[in-house]
Amino acid sequence: ETPELKQLSDLANTTGAAGKLSGAGGGDCGIAVSFDVEIAERTKRSWEEAGFYLVDATIDYDGVKVEN
């Protein structure tokens, strides 16, 4: 766990989201999950203010599909 990834997780937890690390070894990505829009926005702002790059993602309940 790098200091930056710990900071991501700590910021997410402080804002009310669930924060965790993802990736192999030391981790290469921090993830925050919240089902509350206000908490999600607060978390995003805290990460942006800390200088982190954000990738907005959503959960796809259908999973991966192969289309021909």
mmCIF file of N, CA and C in Angstrom:
data_model
loop_
_atom_site.group_PDB
_atom_site.id
_atom_site.type_symbol
_atom_site.label_atom_id
_atom_site.label_comp_id
_atom_site.label_asym_id
_atom_site.label_seq_id
_atom_site.Cartn_x
_atom_site.Cartn_y
_atom_site.Cartn_z
ATOM 1 N N GLU A 1 0.850 -1.179 0.000
ATOM 2 C CA GLU A 1 0.000 0.000 0.000
ATOM 3 C C GLU A 1 0.893 1.239 0.000
ATOM 4 N N THR A 2 0.719 2.064 -1.009
ATOM 5 C CA THR A 2 1.498 3.295 -1.084
ATOM 6 C C THR A 2 0.839 4.374 -0.224
ATOM 7 N N PRO A 3 1.583 5.410 0.150
ATOM 8 C CA PRO A 3 0.985 6.503 0.918
ATOM 9 C C PRO A 3 -0.182 7.163 0.169
ATOM 10 N N GLU A 4 -0.058 7.259 -1.155
ATOM 11 C CA GLU A 4 -1.129 7.884 -1.950
ATOM 12 C C GLU A 4 -2.406 7.042 -1.917
ATOM 13 N N LEU A 5 -2.258 5.729 -2.029
ATOM 14 C CA LEU A 5 -3.442 4.869 -1.996
ATOM 15 C C LEU A 5 -4.075 4.852 -0.613
ATOM 16 N N LYS A 6 -3.268 4.934 0.426
ATOM 17 C CA LYS A 6 -3.824 5.034 1.775
ATOM 18 C C LYS A 6 -4.594 6.339 1.915
ATOM 19 N N GLN A 7 -4.059 7.413 1.340
ATOM 20 C CA GLN A 7 -4.741 8.706 1.392
ATOM 21 C C GLN A 7 -6.090 8.631 0.677
ATOM 22 N N LEU A 8 -6.137 7.981 -0.495
ATOM 23 C CA LEU A 8 -7.409 7.820 -1.212
ATOM 24 C C LEU A 8 -8.439 7.114 -0.344
ATOM 25 N N SER A 9 -8.031 6.017 0.263
ATOM 26 C CA SER A 9 -8.932 5.241 1.105
ATOM 27 C C SER A 9 -9.380 6.054 2.320
ATOM 28 N N ASP A 10 -8.442 6.724 2.962
ATOM 29 C CA ASP A 10 -8.770 7.537 4.134
ATOM 30 C C ASP A 10 -9.732 8.667 3.783
ATOM 31 N N LEU A 11 -9.494 9.348 2.656
ATOM 32 C CA LEU A 11 -10.390 10.430 2.232
ATOM 33 C C LEU A 11 -11.794 9.900 1.966
ATOM 34 N N ALA A 12 -11.890 8.760 1.291
ATOM 35 C CA ALA A 12 -13.204 8.177 1.014
ATOM 36 C C ALA A 12 -13.926 7.853 2.314
ATOM 37 N N ASN A 13 -13.228 7.226 3.237
ATOM 38 C CA ASN A 13 -13.851 6.864 4.510
ATOM 39 C C ASN A 13 -14.265 8.096 5.303
ATOM 40 N N THR A 14 -13.472 9.162 5.231
ATOM 41 C CA THR A 14 -13.779 10.402 5.938
ATOM 42 C C THR A 14 -15.042 11.062 5.391
ATOM 43 N N THR A 15 -15.271 10.947 4.088
ATOM 44 C CA THR A 15 -16.436 11.592 3.478
ATOM 45 C C THR A 15 -17.693 10.736 3.563
ATOM 46 N N GLY A 16 -17.570 9.500 4.060
ATOM 47 C CA GLY A 16 -18.741 8.640 4.223
ATOM 48 C C GLY A 16 -18.862 7.539 3.197
ATOM 49 N N ALA A 17 -17.933 7.476 2.257
ATOM 50 C CA ALA A 17 -17.949 6.406 1.252
ATOM 51 C C ALA A 17 -17.128 5.227 1.766
ATOM 52 N N ALA A 18 -17.245 4.112 1.084
ATOM 53 C CA ALA A 18 -16.395 2.960 1.373
ATOM 54 C C ALA A 18 -15.203 3.038 0.436
ATOM 55 N N GLY A 19 -14.017 3.136 0.979
ATOM 56 C CA GLY A 19 -12.816 3.237 0.163
ATOM 57 C C GLY A 19 -11.969 1.992 0.278
ATOM 58 N N LYS A 20 -11.400 1.561 -0.847
ATOM 59 C CA LYS A 20 -10.506 0.404 -0.810
ATOM 60 C C LYS A 20 -9.487 0.510 -1.928
ATOM 61 N N LEU A 21 -8.474 -0.325 -1.826
ATOM 62 C CA LEU A 21 -7.427 -0.387 -2.834
ATOM 63 C C LEU A 21 -7.724 -1.528 -3.782
ATOM 64 N N SER A 22 -7.257 -1.401 -5.004
ATOM 65 C CA SER A 22 -7.456 -2.445 -6.002
ATOM 66 C C SER A 22 -6.172 -2.607 -6.787
ATOM 67 N N GLY A 23 -5.926 -3.798 -7.277
ATOM 68 C CA GLY A 23 -4.733 -4.041 -8.079
ATOM 69 C C GLY A 23 -3.861 -5.102 -7.451
ATOM 70 N N ALA A 24 -2.833 -5.469 -8.154
ATOM 71 C CA ALA A 24 -1.909 -6.498 -7.681
ATOM 72 C C ALA A 24 -0.758 -5.855 -6.921
ATOM 73 N N GLY A 25 -0.203 -6.585 -6.013
ATOM 74 C CA GLY A 25 0.947 -6.082 -5.270
ATOM 75 C C GLY A 25 0.582 -4.892 -4.417
ATOM 76 N N GLY A 26 1.226 -3.747 -4.668
ATOM 77 C CA GLY A 26 0.981 -2.542 -3.893
ATOM 78 C C GLY A 26 -0.298 -1.830 -4.271
ATOM 79 N N GLY A 27 -1.001 -2.343 -5.260
ATOM 80 C CA GLY A 27 -2.234 -1.691 -5.687
ATOM 81 C C GLY A 27 -1.942 -0.592 -6.684
ATOM 82 N N ASP A 28 -2.817 -0.414 -7.617
ATOM 83 C CA ASP A 28 -2.595 0.621 -8.614
ATOM 84 C C ASP A 28 -3.812 1.511 -8.782
ATOM 85 N N CYS A 29 -4.816 1.300 -7.951
ATOM 86 C CA CYS A 29 -6.059 2.033 -8.124
ATOM 87 C C CYS A 29 -6.790 2.087 -6.789
ATOM 88 N N GLY A 30 -7.387 3.221 -6.510
ATOM 89 C CA GLY A 30 -8.242 3.349 -5.340
ATOM 90 C C GLY A 30 -9.686 3.406 -5.786
ATOM 91 N N ILE A 31 -10.557 2.769 -5.037
ATOM 92 C CA ILE A 31 -11.972 2.705 -5.385
ATOM 93 C C ILE A 31 -12.789 3.244 -4.218
ATOM 94 N N ALA A 32 -13.792 4.048 -4.535
ATOM 95 C CA ALA A 32 -14.749 4.501 -3.532
ATOM 96 C C ALA A 32 -16.140 4.126 -4.009
ATOM 97 N N VAL A 33 -16.960 3.648 -3.083
ATOM 98 C CA VAL A 33 -18.324 3.251 -3.416
ATOM 99 C C VAL A 33 -19.278 3.955 -2.465
ATOM 100 N N SER A 34 -20.336 4.523 -3.040
ATOM 101 C CA SER A 34 -21.393 5.128 -2.247
ATOM 102 C C SER A 34 -22.684 5.080 -3.047
ATOM 103 N N PHE A 35 -23.768 4.772 -2.373
ATOM 104 C CA PHE A 35 -25.070 4.785 -3.021
ATOM 105 C C PHE A 35 -25.799 6.098 -2.757
ATOM 106 N N ASP A 36 -25.130 7.031 -2.093
ATOM 107 C CA ASP A 36 -25.669 8.351 -1.810
ATOM 108 C C ASP A 36 -24.951 9.357 -2.708
ATOM 109 N N VAL A 37 -25.706 10.084 -3.510
ATOM 110 C CA VAL A 37 -25.125 11.010 -4.487
ATOM 111 C C VAL A 37 -24.300 12.101 -3.807
ATOM 112 N N GLU A 38 -24.791 12.647 -2.697
ATOM 113 C CA GLU A 38 -24.060 13.711 -2.006
ATOM 114 C C GLU A 38 -22.716 13.216 -1.476
ATOM 115 N N ILE A 39 -22.705 12.012 -0.921
ATOM 116 C CA ILE A 39 -21.453 11.442 -0.418
ATOM 117 C C ILE A 39 -20.493 11.187 -1.575
ATOM 118 N N ALA A 40 -21.008 10.675 -2.683
ATOM 119 C CA ALA A 40 -20.162 10.418 -3.857
ATOM 120 C C ALA A 40 -19.539 11.717 -4.362
ATOM 121 N N GLU A 41 -20.324 12.775 -4.444
ATOM 122 C CA GLU A 41 -19.802 14.064 -4.912
ATOM 123 C C GLU A 41 -18.767 14.624 -3.943
ATOM 124 N N ARG A 42 -19.031 14.491 -2.653
ATOM 125 C CA ARG A 42 -18.090 14.968 -1.639
ATOM 126 C C ARG A 42 -16.764 14.205 -1.743
ATOM 127 N N THR A 43 -16.857 12.900 -1.970
ATOM 128 C CA THR A 43 -15.653 12.078 -2.114
ATOM 129 C C THR A 43 -14.875 12.484 -3.359
ATOM 130 N N LYS A 44 -15.579 12.661 -4.479
ATOM 131 C CA LYS A 44 -14.918 13.075 -5.721
ATOM 132 C C LYS A 44 -14.199 14.406 -5.538
ATOM 133 N N ARG A 45 -14.865 15.361 -4.887
ATOM 134 C CA ARG A 45 -14.239 16.677 -4.657
ATOM 135 C C ARG A 45 -12.982 16.543 -3.796
ATOM 136 N N SER A 46 -13.072 15.713 -2.756
ATOM 137 C CA SER A 46 -11.905 15.570 -1.872
ATOM 138 C C SER A 46 -10.728 14.953 -2.615
ATOM 139 N N TRP A 47 -11.000 14.001 -3.496
ATOM 140 C CA TRP A 47 -9.926 13.376 -4.277
ATOM 141 C C TRP A 47 -9.349 14.362 -5.283
ATOM 142 N N GLU A 48 -10.214 15.131 -5.947
ATOM 143 C CA GLU A 48 -9.732 16.130 -6.913
ATOM 144 C C GLU A 48 -8.886 17.186 -6.214
ATOM 145 N N GLU A 49 -9.352 17.663 -5.049
ATOM 146 C CA GLU A 49 -8.613 18.682 -4.299
ATOM 147 C C GLU A 49 -7.251 18.162 -3.842
ATOM 148 N N ALA A 50 -7.147 16.852 -3.633
ATOM 149 C CA ALA A 50 -5.878 16.235 -3.234
ATOM 150 C C ALA A 50 -4.976 15.972 -4.437
ATOM 151 N N GLY A 51 -5.487 16.251 -5.658
ATOM 152 C CA GLY A 51 -4.677 16.113 -6.862
ATOM 153 C C GLY A 51 -4.740 14.762 -7.545
ATOM 154 N N PHE A 52 -5.740 13.956 -7.212
ATOM 155 C CA PHE A 52 -5.861 12.636 -7.832
ATOM 156 C C PHE A 52 -6.688 12.702 -9.109
ATOM 157 N N TYR A 53 -6.378 11.814 -10.045
ATOM 158 C CA TYR A 53 -7.092 11.692 -11.316
ATOM 159 C C TYR A 53 -8.278 10.753 -11.105
ATOM 160 N N LEU A 54 -9.471 11.182 -11.524
ATOM 161 C CA LEU A 54 -10.682 10.389 -11.311
ATOM 162 C C LEU A 54 -11.172 9.744 -12.597
ATOM 163 N N VAL A 55 -11.679 8.539 -12.470
ATOM 164 C CA VAL A 55 -12.367 7.843 -13.554
ATOM 165 C C VAL A 55 -13.750 7.505 -13.020
ATOM 166 N N ASP A 56 -14.770 8.140 -13.569
ATOM 167 C CA ASP A 56 -16.139 7.909 -13.113
ATOM 168 C C ASP A 56 -16.653 6.603 -13.707
ATOM 169 N N ALA A 57 -17.163 5.727 -12.878
ATOM 170 C CA ALA A 57 -17.654 4.428 -13.345
ATOM 171 C C ALA A 57 -18.974 4.111 -12.654
ATOM 172 N N THR A 58 -19.743 3.269 -13.282
ATOM 173 C CA THR A 58 -20.997 2.805 -12.698
ATOM 174 C C THR A 58 -21.027 1.281 -12.726
ATOM 175 N N ILE A 59 -21.930 0.722 -11.952
ATOM 176 C CA ILE A 59 -22.097 -0.727 -11.919
ATOM 177 C C ILE A 59 -23.045 -1.133 -13.031
ATOM 178 N N ASP A 60 -22.658 -2.123 -13.812
ATOM 179 C CA ASP A 60 -23.507 -2.661 -14.877
ATOM 180 C C ASP A 60 -24.050 -3.998 -14.403
ATOM 181 N N TYR A 61 -25.330 -4.033 -14.112
ATOM 182 C CA TYR A 61 -25.940 -5.241 -13.558
ATOM 183 C C TYR A 61 -26.052 -6.373 -14.571
ATOM 184 N N ASP A 62 -25.898 -6.076 -15.873
ATOM 185 C CA ASP A 62 -25.970 -7.115 -16.900
ATOM 186 C C ASP A 62 -24.631 -7.805 -17.115
ATOM 187 N N GLY A 63 -23.557 -7.231 -16.604
ATOM 188 C CA GLY A 63 -22.241 -7.835 -16.786
ATOM 189 C C GLY A 63 -21.718 -7.648 -18.196
ATOM 190 N N VAL A 64 -20.739 -8.457 -18.543
ATOM 191 C CA VAL A 64 -20.108 -8.374 -19.857
ATOM 192 C C VAL A 64 -20.932 -9.155 -20.863
ATOM 193 N N LYS A 65 -21.096 -8.583 -22.055
ATOM 194 C CA LYS A 65 -21.849 -9.245 -23.124
ATOM 195 C C LYS A 65 -20.984 -9.333 -24.369
ATOM 196 N N VAL A 66 -21.160 -10.401 -25.118
ATOM 197 C CA VAL A 66 -20.499 -10.553 -26.409
ATOM 198 C C VAL A 66 -21.569 -10.371 -27.471
ATOM 199 N N GLU A 67 -21.353 -9.404 -28.352
ATOM 200 C CA GLU A 67 -22.314 -9.157 -29.422
ATOM 201 C C GLU A 67 -21.692 -9.542 -30.749
ATOM 202 N N ASN A 68 -22.460 -10.218 -31.568
ATOM 203 C CA ASN A 68 -21.992 -10.612 -32.908
ATOM 204 C C ASN A 68 -22.575 -9.706 -33.958
#
